[in-house]
Tab-separated table of C-alpha atoms in Angstrom:
chain	number	residue	atom	x	y	z
A	1235	MET	CA	5.275	57.835	-9.119
A	1236	LEU	CA	2.130	55.673	-9.069
A	1237	ASP	CA	1.485	52.995	-11.613
A	1238	GLN	CA	-1.695	54.207	-13.331
A	1239	GLY	CA	-2.693	50.639	-14.143
A	1240	ALA	CA	-2.510	49.379	-10.548
A	1241	PRO	CA	-5.632	49.191	-8.407
A	1242	PRO	CA	-5.832	51.566	-5.413
A	1243	HIS	CA	-4.490	50.180	-2.141
A	1244	ASP	CA	-5.019	51.620	1.328
A	1245	GLY	CA	-2.003	49.873	2.796
A	1246	GLY	CA	-4.010	47.242	4.640
A	1247	PRO	CA	-4.248	43.539	3.813
A	1248	ALA	CA	-5.893	42.732	0.522
A	1249	ALA	CA	-9.560	41.811	0.886
A	1250	PRO	CA	-10.191	38.136	0.153
A	1251	GLN	CA	-12.019	37.585	-3.068
A	1252	SER	CA	-15.186	35.545	-2.794
A	1253	PRO	CA	-15.387	32.707	-5.258
A	1254	GLY	CA	-17.489	33.271	-8.327
A	1255	PRO	CA	-20.784	31.458	-8.972
A	1256	GLY	CA	-19.113	28.803	-11.102
A	1257	ALA	CA	-16.529	28.039	-8.415
A	1258	ARG	CA	-19.232	27.743	-5.765
A	1259	LEU	CA	-21.186	25.274	-7.868
A	1260	MET	CA	-18.100	23.087	-8.298
A	1261	ARG	CA	-16.846	23.334	-4.701
A	1262	ARG	CA	-16.051	19.913	-3.273
A	1263	LYS	CA	-16.381	18.862	0.342
A	1264	PRO	CA	-13.211	17.116	1.583
A	1265	VAL	CA	-13.602	13.479	2.566
A	1266	GLU	CA	-11.980	14.192	5.936
A	1267	ARG	CA	-14.624	16.790	6.732
A	1268	LEU	CA	-17.444	14.498	5.624
A	1269	VAL	CA	-16.213	11.756	7.939
A	1270	ALA	CA	-15.475	14.127	10.841
A	1271	GLU	CA	-19.041	15.464	10.771
A	1272	GLY	CA	-20.499	11.951	10.699
A	1273	GLY	CA	-23.401	11.447	13.082
A	1274	GLN	CA	-23.569	15.084	14.152
A	1275	GLY	CA	-26.956	16.762	13.892
A	1276	GLU	CA	-28.888	19.658	15.354
A	1277	GLY	CA	-29.294	18.988	19.071
A	1278	GLY	CA	-27.786	15.496	19.180
A	1279	SER	CA	-25.923	12.687	17.451
A	1280	LEU	CA	-26.886	9.462	15.712
A	1281	ARG	CA	-25.955	6.297	17.624
A	1282	ARG	CA	-23.575	3.644	16.277
A	1283	SER	CA	-25.381	0.377	16.985
A	1284	LEU	CA	-25.461	-1.630	13.705
A	1285	GLY	CA	-23.161	-4.550	12.811
A	1286	LEU	CA	-22.650	-6.507	9.577
A	1287	TRP	CA	-25.726	-8.702	10.119
A	1288	GLN	CA	-28.052	-5.737	10.703
A	1289	LEU	CA	-26.585	-3.805	7.751
A	1290	THR	CA	-27.055	-6.777	5.415
A	1291	MET	CA	-30.631	-7.198	6.628
A	1292	ILE	CA	-31.282	-3.489	5.991
A	1293	SER	CA	-30.177	-3.867	2.364
A	1294	ILE	CA	-32.171	-7.075	1.879
A	1295	GLY	CA	-35.140	-5.590	3.700
A	1296	ALA	CA	-35.094	-2.517	1.463
A	1297	THR	CA	-34.909	-4.603	-1.703
A	1298	LEU	CA	-36.258	-8.122	-1.475
A	1299	GLY	CA	-39.974	-8.287	-2.018
A	1300	THR	CA	-40.634	-5.201	-4.120
A	1301	GLY	CA	-39.940	-6.731	-7.528
A	1302	ILE	CA	-41.202	-10.215	-6.788
A	1303	PHE	CA	-44.294	-9.497	-4.731
A	1304	VAL	CA	-45.390	-6.352	-6.574
A	1305	VAL	CA	-43.637	-5.368	-9.825
A	1306	LEU	CA	-43.438	-8.869	-11.358
A	1307	GLY	CA	-47.047	-8.504	-12.500
A	1308	GLU	CA	-46.132	-5.236	-14.237
A	1309	ALA	CA	-43.001	-6.628	-15.951
A	1310	VAL	CA	-44.146	-10.000	-17.335
A	1311	PRO	CA	-46.560	-8.498	-19.913
A	1312	LYS	CA	-43.640	-6.438	-21.293
A	1313	ALA	CA	-41.181	-9.333	-21.774
A	1314	GLY	CA	-43.170	-12.563	-21.631
A	1315	PRO	CA	-41.282	-15.635	-20.331
A	1316	ALA	CA	-38.022	-13.738	-20.992
A	1317	VAL	CA	-38.732	-11.745	-17.832
A	1318	THR	CA	-36.178	-14.025	-16.175
A	1319	LEU	CA	-33.589	-12.582	-18.562
A	1320	SER	CA	-34.834	-9.100	-17.642
A	1321	PHE	CA	-34.102	-9.846	-13.993
A	1322	VAL	CA	-30.578	-10.914	-14.921
A	1323	ILE	CA	-29.974	-7.742	-16.944
A	1324	ALA	CA	-31.309	-5.543	-14.134
A	1325	GLY	CA	-29.169	-7.494	-11.667
A	1326	LEU	CA	-26.013	-6.994	-13.746
A	1327	THR	CA	-26.709	-3.270	-13.917
A	1328	ALA	CA	-27.108	-3.234	-10.158
A	1329	LEU	CA	-23.938	-5.314	-9.693
A	1330	PHE	CA	-21.648	-2.907	-11.554
A	1331	SER	CA	-23.029	-0.024	-9.534
A	1332	ALA	CA	-22.863	-2.081	-6.333
A	1333	LEU	CA	-19.106	-2.532	-6.804
A	1334	SER	CA	-18.688	1.227	-7.000
A	1335	TYR	CA	-20.981	1.713	-4.008
A	1336	ALA	CA	-18.957	-0.812	-2.017
A	1337	GLU	CA	-15.670	1.024	-2.636
A	1338	LEU	CA	-17.098	4.446	-1.825
A	1339	ALA	CA	-19.018	3.231	1.227
A	1340	GLY	CA	-15.812	1.819	2.692
A	1341	THR	CA	-13.894	5.007	1.873
A	1342	ILE	CA	-16.534	7.604	2.840
A	1343	PRO	CA	-18.699	5.913	5.523
A	1344	VAL	CA	-21.400	8.562	5.964
A	1345	SER	CA	-25.199	8.716	5.801
A	1346	GLY	CA	-25.527	10.654	2.567
A	1347	SER	CA	-24.879	7.662	0.271
A	1348	SER	CA	-24.200	8.735	-3.338
A	1349	TYR	CA	-25.064	12.360	-2.492
A	1350	SER	CA	-22.040	12.554	-0.195
A	1351	TYR	CA	-19.843	10.670	-2.662
A	1352	ALA	CA	-20.715	13.195	-5.376
A	1353	TYR	CA	-20.060	16.104	-2.994
A	1354	ALA	CA	-16.548	14.815	-2.341
A	1355	THR	CA	-15.720	14.210	-6.008
A	1356	MET	CA	-17.773	16.293	-8.437
A	1357	GLY	CA	-18.890	19.387	-6.552
A	1358	GLU	CA	-21.945	20.871	-4.903
A	1359	LEU	CA	-24.251	21.221	-7.907
A	1360	ILE	CA	-23.753	17.590	-8.995
A	1361	ALA	CA	-24.161	16.513	-5.355
A	1362	TRP	CA	-27.467	18.355	-5.185
A	1363	VAL	CA	-28.665	16.749	-8.432
A	1364	CYS	CA	-27.688	13.344	-7.039
A	1365	GLY	CA	-29.440	14.034	-3.733
A	1366	TRP	CA	-32.549	15.180	-5.568
A	1367	CYS	CA	-32.503	11.916	-7.555
A	1368	LEU	CA	-32.167	9.983	-4.295
A	1369	MET	CA	-35.318	11.676	-3.040
A	1370	LEU	CA	-37.019	10.294	-6.148
A	1371	GLU	CA	-35.412	6.879	-5.557
A	1372	TYR	CA	-36.213	6.502	-1.878
A	1373	GLY	CA	-39.190	8.739	-1.215
A	1374	VAL	CA	-41.221	7.746	-4.260
A	1375	SER	CA	-40.301	4.068	-3.980
A	1376	VAL	CA	-41.718	4.036	-0.450
A	1377	ALA	CA	-45.003	5.153	-1.957
A	1378	ALA	CA	-44.781	2.645	-4.809
A	1379	VAL	CA	-44.174	-0.291	-2.493
A	1380	ALA	CA	-46.940	0.819	-0.155
A	1381	VAL	CA	-49.406	0.676	-3.074
A	1382	GLY	CA	-48.600	-3.020	-3.596
A	1383	TRP	CA	-48.946	-3.707	0.133
A	1384	GLY	CA	-52.651	-2.913	-0.087
A	1385	GLU	CA	-53.133	-5.531	-2.836
A	1386	TYR	CA	-51.726	-8.304	-0.654
A	1387	LEU	CA	-53.611	-7.063	2.392
A	1388	ASN	CA	-56.846	-7.542	0.456
A	1389	GLU	CA	-55.738	-11.065	-0.552
A	1390	LEU	CA	-55.094	-11.820	3.117
A	1391	LEU	CA	-58.398	-10.414	4.322
A	1392	ASP	CA	-60.325	-12.266	1.628
A	1393	GLY	CA	-58.662	-15.576	2.496
A	1394	THR	CA	-59.125	-15.264	6.257
A	1395	ILE	CA	-62.384	-13.448	6.982
A	1396	GLY	CA	-63.926	-13.275	3.513
A	1397	VAL	CA	-64.029	-9.498	3.199
A	1398	THR	CA	-61.921	-6.967	1.344
A	1399	ILE	CA	-61.379	-3.264	1.633
A	1400	PRO	CA	-63.679	-1.455	-0.855
A	1401	ALA	CA	-61.960	-0.360	-4.057
A	1402	ALA	CA	-62.702	3.258	-3.247
A	1403	LEU	CA	-60.438	2.982	-0.174
A	1404	SER	CA	-57.834	0.503	-1.463
A	1405	ALA	CA	-56.815	1.985	-4.820
A	1406	PRO	CA	-55.621	5.414	-5.904
A	1407	PRO	CA	-57.382	7.650	-8.439
A	1408	GLY	CA	-56.820	6.285	-11.918
A	1409	ASP	CA	-56.894	2.686	-10.675
A	1410	GLY	CA	-60.595	2.671	-9.796
A	1411	GLY	CA	-60.352	4.151	-6.325
A	1412	VAL	CA	-60.494	7.427	-4.463
A	1413	PHE	CA	-57.863	7.007	-1.755
A	1414	ASN	CA	-55.482	4.102	-1.012
A	1415	LEU	CA	-55.915	3.847	2.750
A	1416	PRO	CA	-53.772	0.678	3.288
A	1417	ALA	CA	-50.816	2.376	1.571
A	1418	LEU	CA	-51.021	5.270	3.994
A	1419	VAL	CA	-51.383	2.940	6.972
A	1420	VAL	CA	-48.239	0.896	6.224
A	1421	VAL	CA	-46.154	4.061	5.864
A	1422	LEU	CA	-47.409	5.330	9.211
A	1423	LEU	CA	-46.606	1.962	10.840
A	1424	ALA	CA	-43.054	2.149	9.482
A	1425	MET	CA	-42.798	5.691	10.818
A	1426	ALA	CA	-43.747	4.491	14.298
A	1427	PHE	CA	-40.926	1.893	14.250
A	1428	LEU	CA	-38.356	4.437	13.041
A	1429	MET	CA	-39.318	6.873	15.760
A	1430	GLY	CA	-38.176	4.311	18.328
A	1431	GLY	CA	-34.544	4.198	17.162
A	1432	ALA	CA	-32.265	2.601	14.557
A	1433	ARG	CA	-31.426	-0.500	16.597
A	1434	GLU	CA	-35.061	-1.252	17.391
A	1435	SER	CA	-36.057	-0.751	13.767
A	1436	ALA	CA	-33.206	-3.034	12.630
A	1437	ARG	CA	-34.421	-5.809	14.935
A	1438	ALA	CA	-37.962	-5.597	13.584
A	1439	ASN	CA	-36.627	-5.565	10.030
A	1440	THR	CA	-34.511	-8.690	10.617
A	1441	VAL	CA	-37.565	-10.658	11.725
A	1442	MET	CA	-39.505	-9.506	8.668
A	1443	VAL	CA	-36.632	-10.378	6.295
A	1444	VAL	CA	-36.473	-13.942	7.649
A	1445	VAL	CA	-40.226	-14.285	7.104
A	1446	LYS	CA	-40.126	-13.132	3.498
A	1447	ILE	CA	-37.159	-15.280	2.517
A	1448	GLY	CA	-39.020	-18.244	3.970
A	1449	ALA	CA	-42.135	-17.248	2.006
A	1450	LEU	CA	-40.264	-17.131	-1.313
A	1451	VAL	CA	-38.628	-20.496	-0.685
A	1452	LEU	CA	-42.077	-21.916	0.105
A	1453	PHE	CA	-43.468	-20.442	-3.112
A	1454	CYS	CA	-40.752	-22.123	-5.170
A	1455	ALA	CA	-41.369	-25.474	-3.479
A	1456	ILE	CA	-45.109	-25.352	-4.241
A	1457	GLY	CA	-45.087	-23.378	-7.495
A	1458	VAL	CA	-42.696	-25.804	-9.211
A	1459	GLN	CA	-45.410	-28.470	-8.931
A	1460	GLY	CA	-47.480	-26.469	-11.416
A	1461	PHE	CA	-44.550	-25.894	-13.783
A	1462	ARG	CA	-45.444	-26.359	-17.476
A	1463	SER	CA	-42.646	-26.234	-20.022
A	1464	GLY	CA	-45.128	-25.032	-22.639
A	1465	ASN	CA	-45.336	-21.713	-20.816
A	1466	TYR	CA	-41.770	-21.037	-21.999
A	1467	GLU	CA	-42.511	-21.580	-25.690
A	1468	ASN	CA	-41.974	-18.415	-27.714
A	1469	PHE	CA	-39.550	-17.313	-25.010
A	1470	MET	CA	-39.137	-13.734	-26.246
A	1471	PRO	CA	-42.520	-12.808	-27.819
A	1472	LEU	CA	-41.909	-9.047	-27.651
A	1473	GLY	CA	-38.263	-9.153	-28.699
A	1474	MET	CA	-35.213	-7.689	-27.041
A	1475	ALA	CA	-36.972	-4.330	-26.779
A	1476	GLY	CA	-39.521	-5.955	-24.462
A	1477	VAL	CA	-36.783	-7.585	-22.392
A	1478	SER	CA	-35.018	-4.246	-22.070
A	1479	ALA	CA	-38.216	-2.388	-21.150
A	1480	ALA	CA	-39.073	-4.994	-18.506
A	1481	GLY	CA	-35.503	-4.838	-17.205
A	1482	ALA	CA	-35.784	-1.065	-16.768
A	1483	THR	CA	-39.019	-1.530	-14.827
A	1484	LEU	CA	-37.561	-4.391	-12.793
A	1485	PHE	CA	-34.544	-2.314	-11.873
A	1486	PHE	CA	-37.009	-0.776	-9.431
A	1487	SER	CA	-36.914	-4.121	-7.626
A	1488	TYR	CA	-33.162	-3.775	-7.006
A	1489	ILE	CA	-33.509	-0.366	-5.429
A	1490	GLY	CA	-32.433	-0.702	-1.833
A	1491	PHE	CA	-29.236	-2.750	-2.038
A	1492	ASP	CA	-27.487	0.572	-1.401
A	1493	ALA	CA	-29.592	1.194	1.726
A	1494	ALA	CA	-26.732	0.003	3.922
A	1495	SER	CA	-24.696	2.969	2.689
A	1496	THR	CA	-27.250	5.328	4.257
A	1497	ALA	CA	-26.464	3.757	7.645
A	1498	GLY	CA	-22.796	4.767	7.521
A	1499	GLU	CA	-23.081	6.977	10.586
A	1500	GLU	CA	-24.911	4.354	12.663
A	1501	ALA	CA	-22.663	1.364	11.831
A	1502	LYS	CA	-20.227	0.097	14.453
A	1503	ASN	CA	-17.438	-0.572	11.924
A	1504	ALA	CA	-18.623	1.199	8.798
A	1505	GLN	CA	-15.474	0.953	6.691
A	1506	ARG	CA	-15.268	-2.814	7.081
A	1507	ASP	CA	-18.938	-3.783	7.142
A	1508	LEU	CA	-20.607	-1.518	4.573
A	1509	PRO	CA	-18.902	-2.989	1.456
A	1510	ARG	CA	-19.566	-6.531	2.675
A	1511	ALA	CA	-23.220	-5.829	3.428
A	1512	ILE	CA	-23.861	-4.240	0.013
A	1513	LEU	CA	-22.334	-7.081	-2.035
A	1514	LEU	CA	-23.690	-9.915	0.135
A	1515	SER	CA	-27.229	-8.577	0.044
A	1516	LEU	CA	-27.181	-8.121	-3.740
A	1517	ALA	CA	-26.008	-11.701	-4.288
A	1518	ILE	CA	-28.825	-13.121	-2.134
A	1519	ILE	CA	-31.450	-10.891	-3.738
A	1520	THR	CA	-30.513	-11.659	-7.346
A	1521	ALA	CA	-30.496	-15.420	-6.771
A	1522	LEU	CA	-33.958	-15.359	-5.201
A	1523	TYR	CA	-35.425	-13.032	-7.838
A	1524	VAL	CA	-34.339	-15.158	-10.791
A	1525	LEU	CA	-35.463	-18.409	-9.131
A	1526	VAL	CA	-38.905	-17.126	-8.154
A	1527	ALA	CA	-39.502	-15.473	-11.553
A	1528	ALA	CA	-38.583	-18.703	-13.361
A	1529	VAL	CA	-41.031	-20.725	-11.247
A	1530	ALA	CA	-43.811	-18.120	-11.540
A	1531	VAL	CA	-43.686	-17.935	-15.347
A	1532	GLY	CA	-43.493	-21.726	-15.569
A	1533	ALA	CA	-46.616	-22.069	-13.437
A	1534	ARG	CA	-48.765	-19.457	-15.194
A	1535	PRO	CA	-48.997	-18.382	-18.868
A	1536	TRP	CA	-47.399	-14.985	-19.221
A	1537	ARG	CA	-50.483	-13.327	-20.699
A	1538	GLN	CA	-52.370	-13.970	-17.455
A	1539	PHE	CA	-50.076	-11.671	-15.456
A	1540	THR	CA	-51.763	-8.519	-16.761
A	1541	ASP	CA	-52.938	-6.198	-13.965
A	1542	SER	CA	-51.913	-8.684	-11.310
A	1543	GLU	CA	-50.083	-7.093	-8.385
A	1544	ALA	CA	-50.604	-10.087	-6.084
A	1545	ALA	CA	-49.520	-12.670	-8.661
A	1546	LEU	CA	-47.588	-15.038	-6.392
A	1547	ALA	CA	-50.456	-15.574	-3.979
A	1548	GLN	CA	-52.803	-16.278	-6.893
A	1549	ILE	CA	-50.349	-18.790	-8.404
A	1550	MET	CA	-50.110	-20.626	-5.067
A	1551	SER	CA	-53.890	-20.922	-4.906
A	1552	ASP	CA	-54.161	-22.057	-8.542
A	1553	VAL	CA	-51.462	-24.726	-8.235
A	1554	THR	CA	-52.783	-26.282	-5.028
A	1555	GLY	CA	-56.481	-25.705	-5.669
A	1556	GLN	CA	-56.683	-24.425	-2.090
A	1557	THR	CA	-56.921	-20.881	-0.821
A	1558	PHE	CA	-54.832	-21.651	2.302
A	1559	TRP	CA	-51.434	-21.446	0.589
A	1560	GLY	CA	-52.287	-18.274	-1.255
A	1561	THR	CA	-53.523	-16.761	1.989
A	1562	LEU	CA	-50.330	-17.808	3.772
A	1563	LEU	CA	-48.194	-16.220	1.056
A	1564	ALA	CA	-50.310	-13.069	1.191
A	1565	PHE	CA	-49.649	-12.904	4.951
A	1566	CYS	CA	-45.906	-13.229	4.363
A	1567	ALA	CA	-46.058	-10.645	1.582
A	1568	VAL	CA	-47.797	-8.173	3.878
A	1569	ILE	CA	-44.869	-8.530	6.292
A	1570	ALA	CA	-42.272	-8.561	3.503
A	1571	ILE	CA	-43.451	-5.394	1.813
A	1572	ALA	CA	-43.794	-3.652	5.163
A	1573	SER	CA	-40.073	-4.259	5.746
A	1574	VAL	CA	-39.274	-2.626	2.386
A	1575	VAL	CA	-41.284	0.427	3.395
A	1576	LEU	CA	-39.497	0.515	6.759
A	1577	THR	CA	-35.938	0.307	5.447
A	1578	VAL	CA	-36.366	2.529	2.387
A	1579	LEU	CA	-38.065	5.160	4.533
A	1580	TYR	CA	-35.070	4.901	6.875
A	1581	GLY	CA	-32.694	5.538	3.972
A	1582	GLN	CA	-34.626	8.596	2.801
A	1583	THR	CA	-34.530	10.222	6.221
A	1584	ARG	CA	-30.760	9.677	6.567
A	1585	ILE	CA	-30.027	11.201	3.162
A	1586	LEU	CA	-32.063	14.278	4.039
A	1587	PHE	CA	-30.234	14.358	7.381
A	1588	ALA	CA	-26.885	14.624	5.556
A	1589	MET	CA	-28.186	17.269	3.136
A	1590	SER	CA	-29.573	19.316	6.009
A	1591	ARG	CA	-26.221	19.234	7.806
A	1592	ASP	CA	-24.669	20.732	4.669
A	1593	GLY	CA	-27.286	23.489	4.595
A	1594	LEU	CA	-28.869	22.427	1.309
A	1595	VAL	CA	-32.276	21.599	2.837
A	1596	PRO	CA	-33.935	23.118	5.937
A	1597	LYS	CA	-32.442	22.480	9.387
A	1598	VAL	CA	-35.526	20.633	10.581
A	1599	PHE	CA	-34.348	17.548	8.673
A	1600	GLY	CA	-31.092	17.502	10.659
A	1601	ARG	CA	-32.514	17.726	14.183
A	1602	VAL	CA	-31.758	14.657	16.292
A	1603	SER	CA	-33.749	13.629	19.339
A	1604	PRO	CA	-31.395	13.240	22.345
A	1605	LYS	CA	-33.744	10.574	23.704
A	1606	THR	CA	-33.820	8.195	20.725
A	1607	GLY	CA	-30.810	9.348	18.698
A	1608	THR	CA	-33.008	9.637	15.569
A	1609	PRO	CA	-34.129	12.571	13.376
A	1610	ARG	CA	-37.754	12.439	14.523
A	1611	ALA	CA	-39.104	15.580	12.821
A	1612	ASN	CA	-37.426	14.443	9.591
A	1613	THR	CA	-39.079	11.026	9.905
A	1614	LEU	CA	-42.515	12.549	10.530
A	1615	ILE	CA	-42.366	14.926	7.551
A	1616	VAL	CA	-41.035	12.318	5.099
A	1617	SER	CA	-43.549	9.688	6.254
A	1618	LEU	CA	-46.542	11.964	5.826
A	1619	PHE	CA	-45.359	13.031	2.359
A	1620	CYS	CA	-44.746	9.446	1.201
A	1621	GLY	CA	-47.997	8.229	2.725
A	1622	VAL	CA	-50.106	10.797	0.891
A	1623	LEU	CA	-48.194	10.106	-2.345
A	1624	ALA	CA	-48.855	6.364	-1.995
A	1625	ALA	CA	-52.538	6.961	-1.386
A	1626	ALA	CA	-53.001	9.129	-4.471
A	1627	ILE	CA	-50.808	7.802	-7.361
A	1628	PRO	CA	-50.952	4.422	-9.216
A	1629	LEU	CA	-48.087	1.924	-8.836
A	1630	GLY	CA	-46.815	1.758	-12.430
A	1631	ARG	CA	-46.133	5.473	-12.697
A	1632	LEU	CA	-44.382	5.493	-9.337
A	1633	ALA	CA	-42.182	2.494	-10.202
A	1634	ASP	CA	-40.912	3.932	-13.499
A	1635	ALA	CA	-40.270	7.378	-11.988
A	1636	THR	CA	-38.286	5.751	-9.194
A	1637	SER	CA	-36.235	3.675	-11.653
A	1638	ILE	CA	-35.067	6.643	-13.706
A	1639	GLY	CA	-34.021	8.603	-10.619
A	1640	THR	CA	-32.117	5.619	-9.267
A	1641	LEU	CA	-30.355	4.877	-12.546
A	1642	PHE	CA	-29.188	8.478	-12.794
A	1643	ALA	CA	-27.827	8.424	-9.224
A	1644	PHE	CA	-26.095	5.079	-9.850
A	1645	ALA	CA	-24.500	6.453	-13.023
A	1646	LEU	CA	-23.013	9.281	-10.961
A	1647	VAL	CA	-21.639	6.805	-8.405
A	1648	ASN	CA	-19.758	4.981	-11.159
A	1649	VAL	CA	-18.201	8.286	-12.189
A	1650	ALA	CA	-17.430	9.273	-8.587
A	1651	VAL	CA	-15.391	6.146	-7.858
A	1652	VAL	CA	-13.114	6.864	-10.826
A	1653	VAL	CA	-12.744	10.555	-9.937
A	1654	LEU	CA	-11.813	9.748	-6.316
A	1655	ARG	CA	-9.279	7.141	-7.463
A	1656	ARG	CA	-7.552	9.839	-9.531
A	1657	SER	CA	-7.854	12.766	-7.108
A	1658	ARG	CA	-7.111	10.841	-3.888
A	1659	PRO	CA	-5.197	7.669	-4.820
A	1660	ASP	CA	-3.536	7.613	-1.391
A	1661	MET	CA	-6.760	7.189	0.602
A	1662	PRO	CA	-7.166	3.877	2.469
A	1663	ARG	CA	-9.844	1.709	0.855
A	1664	THR	CA	-11.325	-1.413	2.449
A	1665	PHE	CA	-12.657	-2.546	-0.941
A	1666	ARG	CA	-11.539	-1.733	-4.491
A	1667	VAL	CA	-13.560	-2.136	-7.678
A	1668	PRO	CA	-11.667	-4.652	-9.815
A	1669	LEU	CA	-10.552	-3.597	-13.305
A	1670	SER	CA	-11.218	0.071	-12.615
A	1671	PRO	CA	-11.977	2.233	-14.562
A	1672	LEU	CA	-13.345	-0.429	-16.953
A	1673	LEU	CA	-16.075	-1.861	-14.704
A	1674	PRO	CA	-17.316	1.548	-13.501
A	1675	ALA	CA	-17.489	2.595	-17.178
A	1676	VAL	CA	-19.544	-0.505	-17.972
A	1677	GLY	CA	-21.814	0.241	-15.017
A	1678	PHE	CA	-22.266	3.805	-16.250
A	1679	ALA	CA	-23.141	2.568	-19.755
A	1680	PHE	CA	-25.652	0.018	-18.417
A	1681	CYS	CA	-27.407	2.742	-16.422
A	1682	LEU	CA	-27.714	4.989	-19.491
A	1683	TRP	CA	-28.962	2.073	-21.609
A	1684	MET	CA	-31.694	1.179	-19.137
A	1685	MET	CA	-32.699	4.828	-18.754
A	1686	GLY	CA	-33.123	4.935	-22.531
A	1687	SER	CA	-35.531	1.977	-22.304
A	1688	LEU	CA	-38.010	3.902	-20.162
A	1689	SER	CA	-41.038	5.616	-21.680
A	1690	ALA	CA	-41.160	9.187	-22.934
A	1691	VAL	CA	-43.680	10.029	-20.206
A	1692	THR	CA	-41.211	8.872	-17.570
A	1693	TRP	CA	-38.539	11.119	-19.078
A	1694	VAL	CA	-40.926	14.070	-19.007
A	1695	VAL	CA	-41.683	13.424	-15.333
A	1696	PHE	CA	-37.958	13.157	-14.629
A	1697	GLY	CA	-37.261	16.404	-16.474
A	1698	VAL	CA	-39.940	18.244	-14.502
A	1699	TRP	CA	-38.626	16.762	-11.243
A	1700	MET	CA	-35.063	17.898	-12.020
A	1701	ALA	CA	-36.249	21.380	-13.013
A	1702	VAL	CA	-38.095	21.757	-9.712
A	1703	GLY	CA	-34.999	20.545	-7.859
A	1704	LEU	CA	-32.715	23.063	-9.571
A	1705	VAL	CA	-35.131	25.902	-8.795
A	1706	PHE	CA	-35.136	24.868	-5.121
A	1707	TYR	CA	-31.346	24.654	-5.065
A	1708	PHE	CA	-30.762	28.122	-6.523
A	1709	LEU	CA	-33.445	29.715	-4.336
A	1710	TYR	CA	-32.407	27.948	-1.114
A	1711	GLY	CA	-29.421	25.595	-1.104
A	1712	TYR	CA	-27.065	27.782	-3.166
A	1713	ARG	CA	-27.450	30.652	-0.693
A	1714	ARG	CA	-27.440	28.616	2.519
A	1715	SER	CA	-24.764	26.027	1.765
A	1716	ARG	CA	-22.432	25.767	4.746
A	1717	LEU	CA	-19.521	24.858	2.511
A	1718	ALA	CA	-19.985	27.892	0.232
A	1719	ALA	CA	-20.630	30.274	3.138
A	1720	ALA	CA	-17.631	29.327	5.285
A	1721	PRO	CA	-15.081	27.293	3.331
A	1722	ALA	CA	-12.225	25.692	5.176
A	1723	PRO	CA	-8.676	26.221	3.854
A	1724	SER	CA	-8.401	22.639	2.723
A	1725	GLU	CA	-11.492	23.025	0.559
A	1726	ALA	CA	-9.604	25.022	-1.981
A	1727	LYS	CA	-7.935	21.834	-3.114
């Protein structure tokens, strides 16, 4: 007699039930699978050619220069002389997140950076959100830095041949121009280097990093001669709110210390070298930022920094009374900012490479050239997008939008390190965050605090960006995800 409540059965094996929408959104990609797929792309593989020195230079190259050469002029009017304190606050926020990055980079040495870390710990939807924020962090910051490059190029041209690029062709709409041609040019130059291969790009970046460190040391040596203690009177004219707001803007200048983590699939010994490169680069960067900011504010009254995106070159000229030193610094800044564009553009292409391999973005971003071992089509598409963005949008809006995307991604990294400690405590780790979960929790709180210091307009832009990203995910990535379409047995864990 049949049980009336039992479902009908034809005698064959029960059909496997597909996971529901909620389960698919929360599906995690095992660390072992992430690592096993490392370097593999459509039509070829990335080449492991980078050591500790090159990885450290990538992180410094992606970071050092942006805040000092470009964003300092935007931040000083918000905080006054206390901008040095803003740099320290932004650096501490970066440090807590850097510790989490260092642990995860040594444990999951792949190109996806925090996108891959979120995929292994918090599921596909959170990974997508993180990856979408990284596009804001890397792609938009390339454009933001390129805008500042044009300012220093004009300083250089004026000091050497006495001409400048007309405002119509050297500033975006809204800043008195029509099209920022220099910003587009520097992105295309970086693209040409990246097309040649990771090792060749790393060599060029190393040379540029040495030049810009030398330039900042030179600035301090000359700028301190114009130091006036009176410039530090009324140290915090706009209060702690101003310091916090400047710190949120200056956090943009720390974007890039995590760039080494995007090179996980091209590092010779990723598990050993990635944590070291991340922490070493951040220490060097923070020390230089605070020193240069202290000298700059001491040499020029803070109210004179308004609308000055080439402030350091102008200070050099004012202190010495000669245009030569300002011109020399402008030359170094042109090289320095170009290296930021190069390395941040590199990071963006590698993150998209990892997302493409997972099926969340089109396959074109995962194609690797057998000749150069680089994702050339990916590099071309990203470069053209960033170049046009740089040519059309003012710096300040780009910098704040980049900061909020970065802070959100960093907050997720601090959560991911705690989740992985609990879910996979047995995994070998070449670096461990001390006092976990306390320090990751502090890092998470710092990120939220600095996000809260950004303007309402920035939050609106971020909200629109996230909404667009979620629409793209549900129309494309959700349906084409390789993990959701063909899960491995171990993925049910």
